[in-house]
Amino acid sequence: NYEQPAEDGSRPGLYHVNLRYATTPGERLRMEGLTFHEGIPGHHFQIAIAQEISGVHPLNRYLGNSAFIEGWAIYAEIVADDLGLFSSDLSRLRWLEDKVYEGATLVMEAGMHTKGWTRQQAIDYELAHTTRTPEQAAIDVDRRIGWPGQGYSYQIGQLEIRRLRAE
């Protein structure tokens, strides 16, 4: 979880790590990809730099849309991979599993919001196609129930940033 810096510079941006997850081997491997997403070159670079820009409307400095904010963070993970920043093949493999999870959540979210899947059908789909635990799958599904389109915003944003970079 990333907490943006104070506007007046009195507190830096903070990247909070839930140590409960950092102590298990599989989740510990996830920390590098998550750090690229939340810290550098992800949310911290994006949000802290945006706050430093003067003359921009406050809505653009302090708020944002999920496609841009989360799209940047997903793009940052890809850049980190392109630069070879993962310290081991296992950490990179764990990150790639997260990419599979992201794809599965798109299917799960579409199933719920366009096909009428029940909460349990969505959980079952995620469990069948990812390495998530039943507890994690339930949290993911509940998040998508309460925030339709949020999962898509990550991917739409990163695709647009990659398109602009190619252009």
mmCIF file of C-alpha atoms in Angstrom:
data_model
loop_
_atom_site.group_PDB
_atom_site.id
_atom_site.type_symbol
_atom_site.label_atom_id
_atom_site.label_comp_id
_atom_site.label_asym_id
_atom_site.label_seq_id
_atom_site.Cartn_x
_atom_site.Cartn_y
_atom_site.Cartn_z
ATOM 1 C CA ASN A 1 0.000 0.000 0.000
ATOM 2 C CA TYR A 2 1.356 3.426 -0.947
ATOM 3 C CA GLU A 3 0.651 6.629 0.964
ATOM 4 C CA GLN A 4 1.428 9.810 -0.932
ATOM 5 C CA PRO A 5 3.730 12.464 0.521
ATOM 6 C CA ALA A 6 2.360 15.456 2.402
ATOM 7 C CA GLU A 7 1.681 18.390 0.092
ATOM 8 C CA ASP A 8 3.933 20.688 2.112
ATOM 9 C CA GLY A 9 6.849 18.240 2.004
ATOM 10 C CA SER A 10 6.718 17.572 5.746
ATOM 11 C CA ARG A 11 6.314 13.815 5.244
ATOM 12 C CA PRO A 12 7.710 11.669 2.457
ATOM 13 C CA GLY A 13 5.699 9.128 0.529
ATOM 14 C CA LEU A 14 5.392 5.838 2.404
ATOM 15 C CA TYR A 15 5.262 2.312 1.093
ATOM 16 C CA HIS A 16 3.658 0.044 3.692
ATOM 17 C CA VAL A 17 4.440 -3.672 3.607
ATOM 18 C CA ASN A 18 2.143 -6.114 5.361
ATOM 19 C CA LEU A 19 4.725 -8.289 7.098
ATOM 20 C CA ARG A 20 2.213 -11.086 7.500
ATOM 21 C CA TYR A 21 2.569 -11.727 3.799
ATOM 22 C CA ALA A 22 6.293 -10.972 3.641
ATOM 23 C CA THR A 23 7.108 -13.836 6.005
ATOM 24 C CA THR A 24 5.804 -16.686 3.842
ATOM 25 C CA PRO A 25 8.127 -17.877 1.047
ATOM 26 C CA GLY A 26 5.646 -17.476 -1.830
ATOM 27 C CA GLU A 27 4.527 -14.038 -0.731
ATOM 28 C CA ARG A 28 8.090 -12.954 0.005
ATOM 29 C CA LEU A 29 8.872 -13.680 -3.654
ATOM 30 C CA ARG A 30 6.013 -11.340 -4.579
ATOM 31 C CA MET A 31 7.628 -8.387 -2.794
ATOM 32 C CA GLU A 32 9.850 -7.294 -5.687
ATOM 33 C CA GLY A 33 7.028 -7.009 -8.219
ATOM 34 C CA LEU A 34 4.850 -5.324 -5.623
ATOM 35 C CA THR A 35 7.645 -2.870 -4.789
ATOM 36 C CA PHE A 36 8.068 -1.959 -8.467
ATOM 37 C CA HIS A 37 4.287 -1.367 -8.551
ATOM 38 C CA GLU A 38 3.955 0.619 -5.321
ATOM 39 C CA GLY A 39 7.362 2.259 -4.978
ATOM 40 C CA ILE A 40 9.930 2.830 -7.658
ATOM 41 C CA PRO A 41 9.253 3.247 -10.563
ATOM 42 C CA GLY A 42 5.531 2.880 -9.723
ATOM 43 C CA HIS A 43 3.122 4.892 -7.609
ATOM 44 C CA HIS A 44 5.796 6.724 -5.624
ATOM 45 C CA PHE A 45 7.459 8.194 -8.696
ATOM 46 C CA GLN A 46 4.163 9.011 -10.335
ATOM 47 C CA ILE A 47 2.346 10.530 -7.362
ATOM 48 C CA ALA A 48 5.273 12.321 -5.720
ATOM 49 C CA ILE A 49 6.330 13.909 -9.008
ATOM 50 C CA ALA A 50 2.754 14.927 -9.820
ATOM 51 C CA GLN A 51 2.572 16.773 -6.500
ATOM 52 C CA GLU A 52 5.713 18.736 -7.367
ATOM 53 C CA ILE A 53 4.305 20.107 -10.625
ATOM 54 C CA SER A 54 3.070 23.663 -10.208
ATOM 55 C CA GLY A 55 0.321 25.333 -12.178
ATOM 56 C CA VAL A 56 -1.725 22.161 -12.541
ATOM 57 C CA HIS A 57 -5.339 22.058 -11.420
ATOM 58 C CA PRO A 58 -5.554 20.447 -7.941
ATOM 59 C CA LEU A 59 -7.822 17.697 -9.260
ATOM 60 C CA ASN A 60 -5.023 16.594 -11.551
ATOM 61 C CA ARG A 61 -2.338 16.912 -8.870
ATOM 62 C CA TYR A 62 -4.064 15.061 -6.035
ATOM 63 C CA LEU A 63 -6.677 12.884 -7.623
ATOM 64 C CA GLY A 64 -6.540 10.797 -10.673
ATOM 65 C CA ASN A 65 -8.320 8.125 -12.513
ATOM 66 C CA SER A 66 -7.611 4.496 -11.895
ATOM 67 C CA ALA A 67 -6.593 3.857 -15.510
ATOM 68 C CA PHE A 68 -3.762 6.356 -15.261
ATOM 69 C CA ILE A 69 -2.648 5.653 -11.699
ATOM 70 C CA GLU A 70 -2.874 1.860 -11.791
ATOM 71 C CA GLY A 71 -1.980 1.704 -15.473
ATOM 72 C CA TRP A 72 1.268 3.499 -14.653
ATOM 73 C CA ALA A 73 2.022 1.065 -11.837
ATOM 74 C CA ILE A 74 1.466 -1.962 -14.098
ATOM 75 C CA TYR A 75 3.586 -0.296 -16.783
ATOM 76 C CA ALA A 76 6.289 0.330 -14.153
ATOM 77 C CA GLU A 77 6.371 -3.385 -13.356
ATOM 78 C CA ILE A 78 6.866 -4.132 -17.052
ATOM 79 C CA VAL A 79 9.675 -1.565 -17.282
ATOM 80 C CA ALA A 80 11.341 -3.133 -14.239
ATOM 81 C CA ASP A 81 11.162 -6.508 -15.962
ATOM 82 C CA ASP A 82 12.487 -5.063 -19.236
ATOM 83 C CA LEU A 83 15.422 -3.622 -17.291
ATOM 84 C CA GLY A 84 16.144 -6.979 -15.646
ATOM 85 C CA LEU A 85 15.556 -5.643 -12.125
ATOM 86 C CA PHE A 86 14.153 -8.844 -10.633
ATOM 87 C CA SER A 87 16.865 -10.318 -8.415
ATOM 88 C CA SER A 88 16.040 -13.937 -9.188
ATOM 89 C CA ASP A 89 14.198 -16.133 -11.634
ATOM 90 C CA LEU A 90 11.868 -17.151 -8.797
ATOM 91 C CA SER A 91 10.881 -13.540 -8.046
ATOM 92 C CA ARG A 92 10.241 -12.938 -11.730
ATOM 93 C CA LEU A 93 8.242 -16.165 -11.979
ATOM 94 C CA ARG A 94 6.115 -15.046 -9.013
ATOM 95 C CA TRP A 95 5.533 -11.719 -10.789
ATOM 96 C CA LEU A 96 4.489 -13.584 -13.930
ATOM 97 C CA GLU A 97 1.972 -15.509 -11.810
ATOM 98 C CA ASP A 98 0.535 -12.138 -10.851
ATOM 99 C CA LYS A 99 0.096 -11.409 -14.570
ATOM 100 C CA VAL A 100 -1.920 -14.645 -14.870
ATOM 101 C CA TYR A 101 -3.984 -13.504 -11.872
ATOM 102 C CA GLU A 102 -4.630 -10.140 -13.538
ATOM 103 C CA GLY A 103 -5.966 -11.896 -16.624
ATOM 104 C CA ALA A 104 -8.146 -14.204 -14.567
ATOM 105 C CA THR A 105 -9.653 -11.278 -12.681
ATOM 106 C CA LEU A 106 -10.674 -9.672 -15.969
ATOM 107 C CA VAL A 107 -12.603 -12.807 -16.881
ATOM 108 C CA MET A 108 -14.054 -13.057 -13.368
ATOM 109 C CA GLU A 109 -15.125 -9.406 -13.367
ATOM 110 C CA ALA A 110 -16.733 -9.698 -16.800
ATOM 111 C CA GLY A 111 -18.503 -12.872 -15.710
ATOM 112 C CA MET A 112 -20.076 -11.127 -12.741
ATOM 113 C CA HIS A 113 -21.012 -7.863 -14.427
ATOM 114 C CA THR A 114 -22.062 -9.091 -17.876
ATOM 115 C CA LYS A 115 -22.919 -12.781 -17.499
ATOM 116 C CA GLY A 116 -24.631 -12.700 -14.123
ATOM 117 C CA TRP A 117 -22.143 -14.949 -12.318
ATOM 118 C CA THR A 118 -22.791 -15.353 -8.625
ATOM 119 C CA ARG A 119 -20.163 -14.405 -6.088
ATOM 120 C CA GLN A 120 -19.366 -18.091 -5.607
ATOM 121 C CA GLN A 121 -18.992 -18.696 -9.353
ATOM 122 C CA ALA A 122 -16.508 -15.829 -9.530
ATOM 123 C CA ILE A 123 -14.550 -17.170 -6.546
ATOM 124 C CA ASP A 124 -14.529 -20.654 -8.070
ATOM 125 C CA TYR A 125 -13.240 -19.285 -11.369
ATOM 126 C CA GLU A 126 -10.382 -17.444 -9.664
ATOM 127 C CA LEU A 127 -9.465 -20.502 -7.595
ATOM 128 C CA ALA A 128 -9.423 -22.700 -10.709
ATOM 129 C CA HIS A 129 -7.192 -20.343 -12.694
ATOM 130 C CA THR A 130 -4.776 -18.825 -10.168
ATOM 131 C CA THR A 131 -2.766 -19.780 -7.111
ATOM 132 C CA ARG A 132 -4.844 -17.557 -4.829
ATOM 133 C CA THR A 133 -6.219 -18.920 -1.582
ATOM 134 C CA PRO A 134 -9.988 -19.044 -0.966
ATOM 135 C CA GLU A 135 -9.603 -16.045 1.378
ATOM 136 C CA GLN A 136 -7.727 -14.026 -1.257
ATOM 137 C CA ALA A 137 -10.203 -14.972 -3.986
ATOM 138 C CA ALA A 138 -13.151 -13.857 -1.844
ATOM 139 C CA ILE A 139 -11.470 -10.500 -1.182
ATOM 140 C CA ASP A 140 -10.750 -10.066 -4.913
ATOM 141 C CA VAL A 141 -14.324 -10.893 -5.895
ATOM 142 C CA ASP A 142 -15.821 -8.581 -3.269
ATOM 143 C CA ARG A 143 -13.556 -5.775 -4.471
ATOM 144 C CA ARG A 144 -14.765 -6.262 -8.053
ATOM 145 C CA ILE A 145 -18.397 -6.415 -6.936
ATOM 146 C CA GLY A 146 -18.084 -3.056 -5.202
ATOM 147 C CA TRP A 147 -15.907 -1.377 -7.841
ATOM 148 C CA PRO A 148 -16.996 -2.496 -11.328
ATOM 149 C CA GLY A 149 -14.396 -1.842 -14.027
ATOM 150 C CA GLN A 150 -11.547 -1.256 -11.608
ATOM 151 C CA GLY A 151 -9.662 -4.350 -12.708
ATOM 152 C CA TYR A 152 -10.001 -3.303 -16.335
ATOM 153 C CA SER A 153 -8.664 0.160 -15.573
ATOM 154 C CA TYR A 154 -5.248 -1.294 -14.693
ATOM 155 C CA GLN A 155 -4.938 -2.975 -18.079
ATOM 156 C CA ILE A 156 -6.502 -0.204 -20.168
ATOM 157 C CA GLY A 157 -4.140 2.297 -18.567
ATOM 158 C CA GLN A 158 -0.973 0.289 -19.097
ATOM 159 C CA LEU A 159 -1.954 -0.486 -22.695
ATOM 160 C CA GLU A 160 -2.479 3.219 -23.407
ATOM 161 C CA ILE A 161 0.834 4.184 -21.784
ATOM 162 C CA ARG A 162 2.606 1.523 -23.843
ATOM 163 C CA ARG A 163 0.834 2.777 -27.000
ATOM 164 C CA LEU A 164 1.919 6.349 -26.279
ATOM 165 C CA ARG A 165 5.485 5.218 -25.627
ATOM 166 C CA ALA A 166 5.572 3.342 -28.936
ATOM 167 C CA GLU A 167 4.180 6.385 -30.723
#
